[in-house]
Amino acid sequence: MTSFEDLPIRDDLRGLTPYGAPQQPVRVAINVNENPHQVPEVVARRIIEAIARELPGLNRYPDREFTALREQLSVYLGHDISPEQVWAANGSNEIMQQLLQVFGGPGRSVLSFTPSYSMYPLLTQGVGSTWVPVPRADDFTLTAELVTEAIEREQPDITIICSPNNPTGTATDLSVIAAAYEATDGILIVDEAYAEFLPDGEETALSLLPGRERLVVSRTMSKAFAFAGARVGYFAADPAVVDAVRLVRLPYHLSAITQAAATAALECSQIMLQQVDAIREQRDRLVRELPALGFTPWESGANFVLFGGVDDPAGTFSRLLERDILVRDVGIPNTLRVTAGTRAETSAFLDALAEITNAGKA
């Protein structure tokens, strides 16, 4: 059977493995940081009505500039962000790909602080750039000194800071992000996919945008908005960054149906975000209860918890899967990552983990 390695693919792609998280039907799927709550029925009806209005016109291309969606995104983000500062694509992965296409490329480098999102090196490789991983501190935090020293040493064309960081949940202080911006002449991308799960009142990098034309703040509707299946990501930046991304975007890259669904969901943002507090409650419960089972969780500003003290991550993963519970082994030694689910899902996970732990002590 022919493998893609047998085809005349680019030499720099040989030996790579496609991104993939386990996908299988289980009773409790808490491995890919999805929102465990369905789209509320009242919002679903609004979305269906919005899509229905678009159906007769599907013979025509959609609004290439997705004007209504950008207007709603700017309203949602606040911070005096205008529609001209907003761009959207099919998930935050495509947002990141577009940014790397226009600001990266052969002969350029992308720096990020690891461990972090596993797609960053794959996207970097995909545009022919050099991946520069810089280790975080032992507790997975970042300091102004650490980021400044790394950026000044490596001189990257693009720097990515994930905050809250996936897979550790660690939030980065705005003073550190500001220091990173001052240290680079390149583009600084702050990936805020999990920003809505930060503690109430905690500012995000959106507040740093004024006067920083090389700063980009990336977001997604997949997590807090329970919109993972719709594939909508976006960023806020100086309008010049939006203009630059137009150079590489595919024509009409956002379908009329995607635009309608996302716009309707944003119009109902207060309803859509009602479950955020419930998710944070289960996240904090995990942080609070895992130590009693002998594990060490890291504080998280996201909708998941990374916990250490796992003697056999692969074995624990398998034993949880035997109990119809799917978590994530992210490759950090002696750790596993678990998404905050519903109250019932979190209870099922904690009960199963306790059973496995006690069986191991017997």
CSV table of C-alpha atoms in Angstrom, one decimal:
chain,number,residue,atom,x,y,z
A,1,MET,CA,0.0,0.0,0.0
A,2,THR,CA,1.3,3.4,-1.0
A,3,SER,CA,2.3,5.8,1.8
A,4,PHE,CA,2.5,9.5,1.4
A,5,GLU,CA,6.2,9.1,2.1
A,6,ASP,CA,6.4,7.3,-1.2
A,7,LEU,CA,5.1,10.4,-3.0
A,8,PRO,CA,7.3,13.3,-4.1
A,9,ILE,CA,6.4,15.5,-1.1
A,10,ARG,CA,8.7,18.2,0.2
A,11,ASP,CA,11.8,16.9,1.8
A,12,ASP,CA,11.2,19.0,5.0
A,13,LEU,CA,7.8,17.3,5.5
A,14,ARG,CA,9.2,13.8,5.5
A,15,GLY,CA,9.1,12.1,8.9
A,16,LEU,CA,6.4,14.4,10.2
A,17,THR,CA,3.2,13.1,11.8
A,18,PRO,CA,-0.2,14.8,11.1
A,19,TYR,CA,-1.9,16.5,14.1
A,20,GLY,CA,-4.4,14.2,15.7
A,21,ALA,CA,-6.1,13.7,19.0
A,22,PRO,CA,-7.8,10.4,19.7
A,23,GLN,CA,-11.4,10.4,18.4
A,24,GLN,CA,-13.6,7.6,19.5
A,25,PRO,CA,-17.1,7.2,20.9
A,26,VAL,CA,-16.9,7.2,24.7
A,27,ARG,CA,-19.3,8.0,27.6
A,28,VAL,CA,-17.1,10.8,28.8
A,29,ALA,CA,-15.0,12.7,26.2
A,30,ILE,CA,-12.8,15.2,28.1
A,31,ASN,CA,-9.7,15.2,26.0
A,32,VAL,CA,-9.8,18.1,23.5
A,33,ASN,CA,-11.0,21.0,25.6
A,34,GLU,CA,-14.5,21.2,24.1
A,35,ASN,CA,-17.3,23.0,25.8
A,36,PRO,CA,-19.4,20.1,27.3
A,37,HIS,CA,-22.6,22.0,27.0
A,38,GLN,CA,-24.7,22.1,23.8
A,39,VAL,CA,-25.7,25.3,22.1
A,40,PRO,CA,-28.8,26.6,24.0
A,41,GLU,CA,-32.0,25.8,22.1
A,42,VAL,CA,-33.1,29.5,21.9
A,43,VAL,CA,-29.7,30.3,20.2
A,44,ALA,CA,-29.9,27.3,18.0
A,45,ARG,CA,-33.2,28.5,16.7
A,46,ARG,CA,-31.7,32.0,15.9
A,47,ILE,CA,-28.9,30.3,14.1
A,48,ILE,CA,-31.2,28.1,12.1
A,49,GLU,CA,-33.3,31.1,11.1
A,50,ALA,CA,-30.1,33.0,10.1
A,51,ILE,CA,-28.9,30.1,8.0
A,52,ALA,CA,-32.3,29.7,6.4
A,53,ARG,CA,-32.2,33.3,5.1
A,54,GLU,CA,-28.9,32.5,3.3
A,55,LEU,CA,-30.0,29.2,1.6
A,56,PRO,CA,-31.8,30.7,-1.4
A,57,GLY,CA,-28.7,32.8,-2.3
A,58,LEU,CA,-26.1,30.0,-2.1
A,59,ASN,CA,-25.7,30.2,-5.9
A,60,ARG,CA,-23.8,33.4,-5.2
A,61,TYR,CA,-20.4,33.8,-3.5
A,62,PRO,CA,-20.6,35.0,0.1
A,63,ASP,CA,-19.5,38.4,1.3
A,64,ARG,CA,-15.7,38.2,0.9
A,65,GLU,CA,-15.2,40.7,3.7
A,66,PHE,CA,-17.8,39.1,6.0
A,67,THR,CA,-18.8,42.6,7.1
A,68,ALA,CA,-21.7,41.6,9.5
A,69,LEU,CA,-19.5,39.1,11.3
A,70,ARG,CA,-16.7,41.5,11.7
A,71,GLU,CA,-19.1,44.1,13.1
A,72,GLN,CA,-20.4,41.6,15.7
A,73,LEU,CA,-16.9,40.5,16.6
A,74,SER,CA,-15.8,44.1,17.3
A,75,VAL,CA,-18.9,44.6,19.5
A,76,TYR,CA,-18.2,41.5,21.4
A,77,LEU,CA,-14.5,42.2,21.9
A,78,GLY,CA,-15.0,45.8,23.1
A,79,HIS,CA,-11.8,47.7,23.9
A,80,ASP,CA,-12.8,50.2,21.2
A,81,ILE,CA,-11.8,47.7,18.6
A,82,SER,CA,-13.3,48.5,15.2
A,83,PRO,CA,-14.4,46.1,12.5
A,84,GLU,CA,-11.4,47.1,10.4
A,85,GLN,CA,-9.2,45.6,13.1
A,86,VAL,CA,-10.9,42.2,13.1
A,87,TRP,CA,-10.3,39.2,10.8
A,88,ALA,CA,-11.9,35.7,10.9
A,89,ALA,CA,-11.2,32.3,9.4
A,90,ASN,CA,-12.2,28.7,9.7
A,91,GLY,CA,-11.0,28.1,13.2
A,92,SER,CA,-8.0,29.7,15.0
A,93,ASN,CA,-5.7,27.2,13.3
A,94,GLU,CA,-6.5,28.8,9.9
A,95,ILE,CA,-6.0,32.2,11.6
A,96,MET,CA,-2.5,31.1,12.7
A,97,GLN,CA,-1.8,29.6,9.3
A,98,GLN,CA,-2.7,32.8,7.5
A,99,LEU,CA,-0.5,34.9,9.8
A,100,LEU,CA,2.4,32.5,9.3
A,101,GLN,CA,1.9,32.6,5.6
A,102,VAL,CA,2.2,36.3,5.4
A,103,PHE,CA,4.8,37.0,8.1
A,104,GLY,CA,6.7,33.8,8.0
A,105,GLY,CA,8.0,31.6,5.1
A,106,PRO,CA,11.3,30.2,4.0
A,107,GLY,CA,14.3,31.9,5.7
A,108,ARG,CA,12.2,33.2,8.5
A,109,SER,CA,11.7,31.8,12.1
A,110,VAL,CA,8.9,31.3,14.5
A,111,LEU,CA,9.6,31.3,18.3
A,112,SER,CA,7.3,30.0,21.0
A,113,PHE,CA,7.7,28.9,24.6
A,114,THR,CA,7.2,25.2,25.3
A,115,PRO,CA,5.4,23.1,26.2
A,116,SER,CA,2.7,24.8,24.2
A,117,TYR,CA,0.1,24.0,21.5
A,118,SER,CA,1.4,21.2,19.3
A,119,MET,CA,0.1,22.7,16.1
A,120,TYR,CA,2.6,25.6,16.2
A,121,PRO,CA,5.6,23.6,15.0
A,122,LEU,CA,3.5,21.9,12.3
A,123,LEU,CA,2.1,25.2,11.0
A,124,THR,CA,5.6,26.6,11.0
A,125,GLN,CA,6.9,23.7,9.1
A,126,GLY,CA,4.0,24.0,6.6
A,127,VAL,CA,5.1,27.5,5.6
A,128,GLY,CA,8.8,26.5,5.4
A,129,SER,CA,9.9,28.5,8.4
A,130,THR,CA,12.3,27.5,11.2
A,131,TRP,CA,10.7,26.5,14.5
A,132,VAL,CA,12.5,27.8,17.6
A,133,PRO,CA,11.2,26.3,20.8
A,134,VAL,CA,12.3,28.0,24.1
A,135,PRO,CA,11.5,26.1,27.4
A,136,ARG,CA,9.3,27.8,29.9
A,137,ALA,CA,10.2,27.9,33.6
A,138,ASP,CA,9.9,24.7,35.6
A,139,ASP,CA,6.4,25.8,36.7
A,140,PHE,CA,5.5,26.6,33.1
A,141,THR,CA,5.3,30.4,33.7
A,142,LEU,CA,6.9,33.1,31.7
A,143,THR,CA,8.8,36.1,33.0
A,144,ALA,CA,9.8,39.3,31.3
A,145,GLU,CA,13.5,38.3,31.7
A,146,LEU,CA,12.9,34.9,30.1
A,147,VAL,CA,11.0,36.1,27.0
A,148,THR,CA,13.2,39.2,26.5
A,149,GLU,CA,16.4,37.1,26.6
A,150,ALA,CA,15.1,34.5,24.2
A,151,ILE,CA,13.7,37.0,21.7
A,152,GLU,CA,16.9,39.1,21.7
A,153,ARG,CA,19.0,36.0,21.3
A,154,GLU,CA,17.0,34.3,18.5
A,155,GLN,CA,15.7,37.4,16.7
A,156,PRO,CA,12.5,35.6,15.5
A,157,ASP,CA,10.3,37.0,12.7
A,158,ILE,CA,7.2,35.8,14.6
A,159,THR,CA,6.8,35.1,18.4
A,160,ILE,CA,3.8,33.2,19.7
A,161,ILE,CA,2.7,33.4,23.3
A,162,CYS,CA,-0.3,31.2,24.2
A,163,SER,CA,-2.1,32.6,27.2
A,164,PRO,CA,-3.7,30.8,29.0
A,165,ASN,CA,-1.3,28.3,27.7
A,166,ASN,CA,-2.3,25.0,26.1
A,167,PRO,CA,-1.6,22.3,27.5
A,168,THR,CA,-0.6,23.8,30.9
A,169,GLY,CA,-3.4,26.3,31.6
A,170,THR,CA,-0.8,28.9,32.6
A,171,ALA,CA,-1.8,32.6,32.1
A,172,THR,CA,0.9,35.1,31.2
A,173,ASP,CA,1.0,38.5,32.9
A,174,LEU,CA,0.4,41.5,30.5
A,175,SER,CA,3.7,43.0,31.6
A,176,VAL,CA,5.5,40.0,30.2
A,177,ILE,CA,3.6,40.3,26.9
A,178,ALA,CA,4.4,44.0,26.8
A,179,ALA,CA,8.1,43.2,27.4
A,180,ALA,CA,8.0,40.6,24.6
A,181,TYR,CA,6.7,43.2,22.2
A,182,GLU,CA,9.4,45.7,23.1
A,183,ALA,CA,12.0,43.0,22.6
A,184,THR,CA,11.1,42.2,19.0
A,185,ASP,CA,10.9,43.9,15.7
A,186,GLY,CA,8.7,41.1,14.3
A,187,ILE,CA,5.1,40.1,14.8
A,188,LEU,CA,4.0,39.1,18.3
A,189,ILE,CA,0.9,36.8,18.3
A,190,VAL,CA,-0.9,36.2,21.6
A,191,ASP,CA,-3.1,33.1,21.3
A,192,GLU,CA,-6.0,33.7,23.6
A,193,ALA,CA,-8.2,30.7,22.7
A,194,TYR,CA,-9.1,30.2,26.3
A,195,ALA,CA,-9.4,33.9,27.4
A,196,GLU,CA,-13.0,33.7,28.4
A,197,PHE,CA,-12.1,31.2,31.2
A,198,LEU,CA,-9.8,33.6,33.0
A,199,PRO,CA,-10.9,34.9,36.4
A,200,ASP,CA,-13.5,37.7,36.2
A,201,GLY,CA,-11.9,41.1,35.8
A,202,GLU,CA,-8.6,39.9,34.6
A,203,GLU,CA,-7.4,41.9,31.5
A,204,THR,CA,-6.4,40.2,28.3
A,205,ALA,CA,-3.8,41.3,25.7
A,206,LEU,CA,-6.6,43.2,23.8
A,207,SER,CA,-5.9,46.1,26.2
A,208,LEU,CA,-2.3,46.2,24.8
A,209,LEU,CA,-3.3,46.7,21.2
A,210,PRO,CA,-3.4,50.6,21.0
A,211,GLY,CA,0.0,51.8,19.7
A,212,ARG,CA,1.3,48.3,19.0
A,213,GLU,CA,0.9,47.7,15.3
A,214,ARG,CA,2.9,44.4,15.3
A,215,LEU,CA,0.7,42.8,18.1
A,216,VAL,CA,-2.0,40.3,17.1
A,217,VAL,CA,-4.5,38.8,19.6
A,218,SER,CA,-6.0,35.5,18.3
A,219,ARG,CA,-9.3,34.1,19.6
A,220,THR,CA,-11.8,31.3,18.8
A,221,MET,CA,-15.5,30.6,19.2
A,222,SER,CA,-14.8,26.9,19.7
A,223,LYS,CA,-14.4,26.9,23.5
A,224,ALA,CA,-16.4,29.3,25.5
A,225,PHE,CA,-19.0,29.7,22.7
A,226,ALA,CA,-19.6,25.9,22.3
A,227,PHE,CA,-18.9,26.4,18.6
A,228,ALA,CA,-16.2,23.8,17.9
A,229,GLY,CA,-18.2,22.2,15.1
A,230,ALA,CA,-18.7,25.5,13.4
A,231,ARG,CA,-14.9,26.3,13.0
A,232,VAL,CA,-14.7,30.0,13.6
A,233,GLY,CA,-11.5,31.7,14.7
A,234,TYR,CA,-10.6,35.4,14.6
A,235,PHE,CA,-8.0,37.9,15.5
A,236,ALA,CA,-7.8,41.6,16.5
A,237,ALA,CA,-4.9,43.8,15.4
A,238,ASP,CA,-3.9,47.0,13.7
A,239,PRO,CA,-5.9,47.4,10.4
A,240,ALA,CA,-2.6,47.0,8.5
A,241,VAL,CA,-2.2,43.4,9.7
A,242,VAL,CA,-5.7,42.7,8.4
A,243,ASP,CA,-4.7,44.2,5.0
A,244,ALA,CA,-1.6,42.0,5.0
A,245,VAL,CA,-3.5,38.8,5.6
A,246,ARG,CA,-5.7,39.6,2.6
A,247,LEU,CA,-2.6,38.8,0.5
A,248,VAL,CA,-2.8,35.1,1.4
A,249,ARG,CA,-6.4,34.3,2.3
A,250,LEU,CA,-8.2,32.1,-0.1
A,251,PRO,CA,-11.1,33.7,-2.1
A,252,TYR,CA,-14.4,33.6,-0.2
A,253,HIS,CA,-12.8,31.5,2.6
A,254,LEU,CA,-15.7,31.9,5.0
A,255,SER,CA,-19.0,30.4,3.7
A,256,ALA,CA,-22.2,32.3,3.9
A,257,ILE,CA,-23.5,29.6,6.2
A,258,THR,CA,-20.5,30.0,8.6
A,259,GLN,CA,-20.9,33.7,8.6
A,260,ALA,CA,-24.6,33.6,9.3
A,261,ALA,CA,-24.2,31.0,12.1
A,262,ALA,CA,-21.4,32.9,13.8
A,263,THR,CA,-23.1,36.3,13.5
A,264,ALA,CA,-26.3,34.9,15.1
A,265,ALA,CA,-24.3,33.3,17.9
A,266,LEU,CA,-22.5,36.5,18.7
A,267,GLU,CA,-25.8,38.4,18.8
A,268,CYS,CA,-26.7,36.0,21.6
A,269,SER,CA,-23.3,36.1,23.3
A,270,GLN,CA,-24.7,36.7,26.8
A,271,ILE,CA,-26.7,33.5,26.5
A,272,MET,CA,-23.9,31.6,24.8
A,273,LEU,CA,-21.5,32.4,27.6
A,274,GLN,CA,-23.8,31.5,30.5
A,275,GLN,CA,-22.1,28.1,30.9
A,276,VAL,CA,-18.6,29.6,31.4
A,277,ASP,CA,-19.0,29.9,35.1
A,278,ALA,CA,-20.2,26.3,35.4
A,279,ILE,CA,-17.1,25.2,33.4
A,280,ARG,CA,-14.8,27.2,35.6
A,281,GLU,CA,-16.4,25.7,38.6
A,282,GLN,CA,-15.6,22.2,37.4
A,283,ARG,CA,-12.1,23.3,36.5
A,284,ASP,CA,-11.5,24.6,40.0
A,285,ARG,CA,-13.1,21.5,41.4
A,286,LEU,CA,-10.4,19.4,39.6
A,287,VAL,CA,-7.6,21.6,41.0
A,288,ARG,CA,-9.1,21.3,44.4
A,289,GLU,CA,-9.8,17.5,44.5
A,290,LEU,CA,-6.9,16.0,42.5
A,291,PRO,CA,-4.4,16.5,45.4
A,292,ALA,CA,-6.5,14.2,47.6
A,293,LEU,CA,-5.9,11.4,45.0
A,294,GLY,CA,-2.1,12.0,45.2
A,295,PHE,CA,-1.8,14.2,42.1
A,296,THR,CA,-0.4,17.7,41.6
A,297,PRO,CA,-2.5,19.9,39.4
A,298,TRP,CA,-1.3,23.2,37.9
A,299,GLU,CA,-3.4,26.3,38.4
A,300,SER,CA,-5.4,26.9,35.2
A,301,GLY,CA,-6.9,29.9,33.5
A,302,ALA,CA,-8.4,27.7,30.8
A,303,ASN,CA,-11.1,25.1,30.7
A,304,PHE,CA,-8.8,22.2,31.4
A,305,VAL,CA,-6.3,21.0,34.0
A,306,LEU,CA,-2.8,19.5,33.6
A,307,PHE,CA,-1.9,17.3,36.6
A,308,GLY,CA,1.4,15.7,37.5
A,309,GLY,CA,2.3,12.8,39.7
A,310,VAL,CA,1.2,10.2,37.2
A,311,ASP,CA,3.6,7.4,37.4
A,312,ASP,CA,2.4,5.7,34.2
A,313,PRO,CA,0.5,8.2,32.0
A,314,ALA,CA,0.0,5.7,29.2
A,315,GLY,CA,-1.3,3.0,31.6
A,316,THR,CA,-3.6,5.5,33.4
A,317,PHE,CA,-4.9,6.8,30.1
A,318,SER,CA,-5.7,3.2,29.0
A,319,ARG,CA,-7.3,2.3,32.3
A,320,LEU,CA,-9.5,5.4,32.1
A,321,LEU,CA,-10.4,4.5,28.5
A,322,GLU,CA,-11.4,1.0,29.7
A,323,ARG,CA,-13.9,2.8,31.8
A,324,ASP,CA,-15.2,4.8,28.8
A,325,ILE,CA,-13.4,8.0,29.8
A,326,LEU,CA,-11.1,9.7,27.3
A,327,VAL,CA,-8.5,12.2,28.6
A,328,ARG,CA,-5.3,13.5,26.9
A,329,ASP,CA,-1.6,12.4,27.2
A,330,VAL,CA,0.2,15.5,26.0
A,331,GLY,CA,3.6,14.0,26.2
A,332,ILE,CA,4.8,15.9,29.3
A,333,PRO,CA,6.4,13.3,31.5
A,334,ASN,CA,4.3,12.0,34.4
A,335,THR,CA,1.3,14.2,33.5
A,336,LEU,CA,-2.2,13.9,31.9
A,337,ARG,CA,-4.6,16.7,30.9
A,338,VAL,CA,-8.3,16.6,31.5
A,339,THR,CA,-11.0,19.0,30.2
A,340,ALA,CA,-13.5,20.4,32.6
A,341,GLY,CA,-16.7,18.7,31.7
A,342,THR,CA,-20.2,18.8,33.1
A,343,ARG,CA,-20.6,18.1,36.9
A,344,ALA,CA,-21.5,14.5,36.1
A,345,GLU,CA,-18.5,14.0,33.7
A,346,THR,CA,-16.1,15.5,36.2
A,347,SER,CA,-17.5,13.2,38.9
A,348,ALA,CA,-17.2,10.2,36.7
A,349,PHE,CA,-13.5,11.0,35.9
A,350,LEU,CA,-12.6,11.7,39.6
A,351,ASP,CA,-14.3,8.5,40.7
A,352,ALA,CA,-12.6,6.4,38.0
A,353,LEU,CA,-9.2,7.9,38.8
A,354,ALA,CA,-9.7,7.2,42.5
A,355,GLU,CA,-10.6,3.6,41.7
A,356,ILE,CA,-7.5,3.2,39.5
A,357,THR,CA,-5.3,4.9,42.1
A,358,ASN,CA,-6.6,2.7,44.9
A,359,ALA,CA,-6.2,-0.4,42.8
A,360,GLY,CA,-2.6,0.5,42.2
A,361,LYS,CA,-2.0,0.7,45.9
A,362,ALA,CA,-3.6,-2.6,46.7
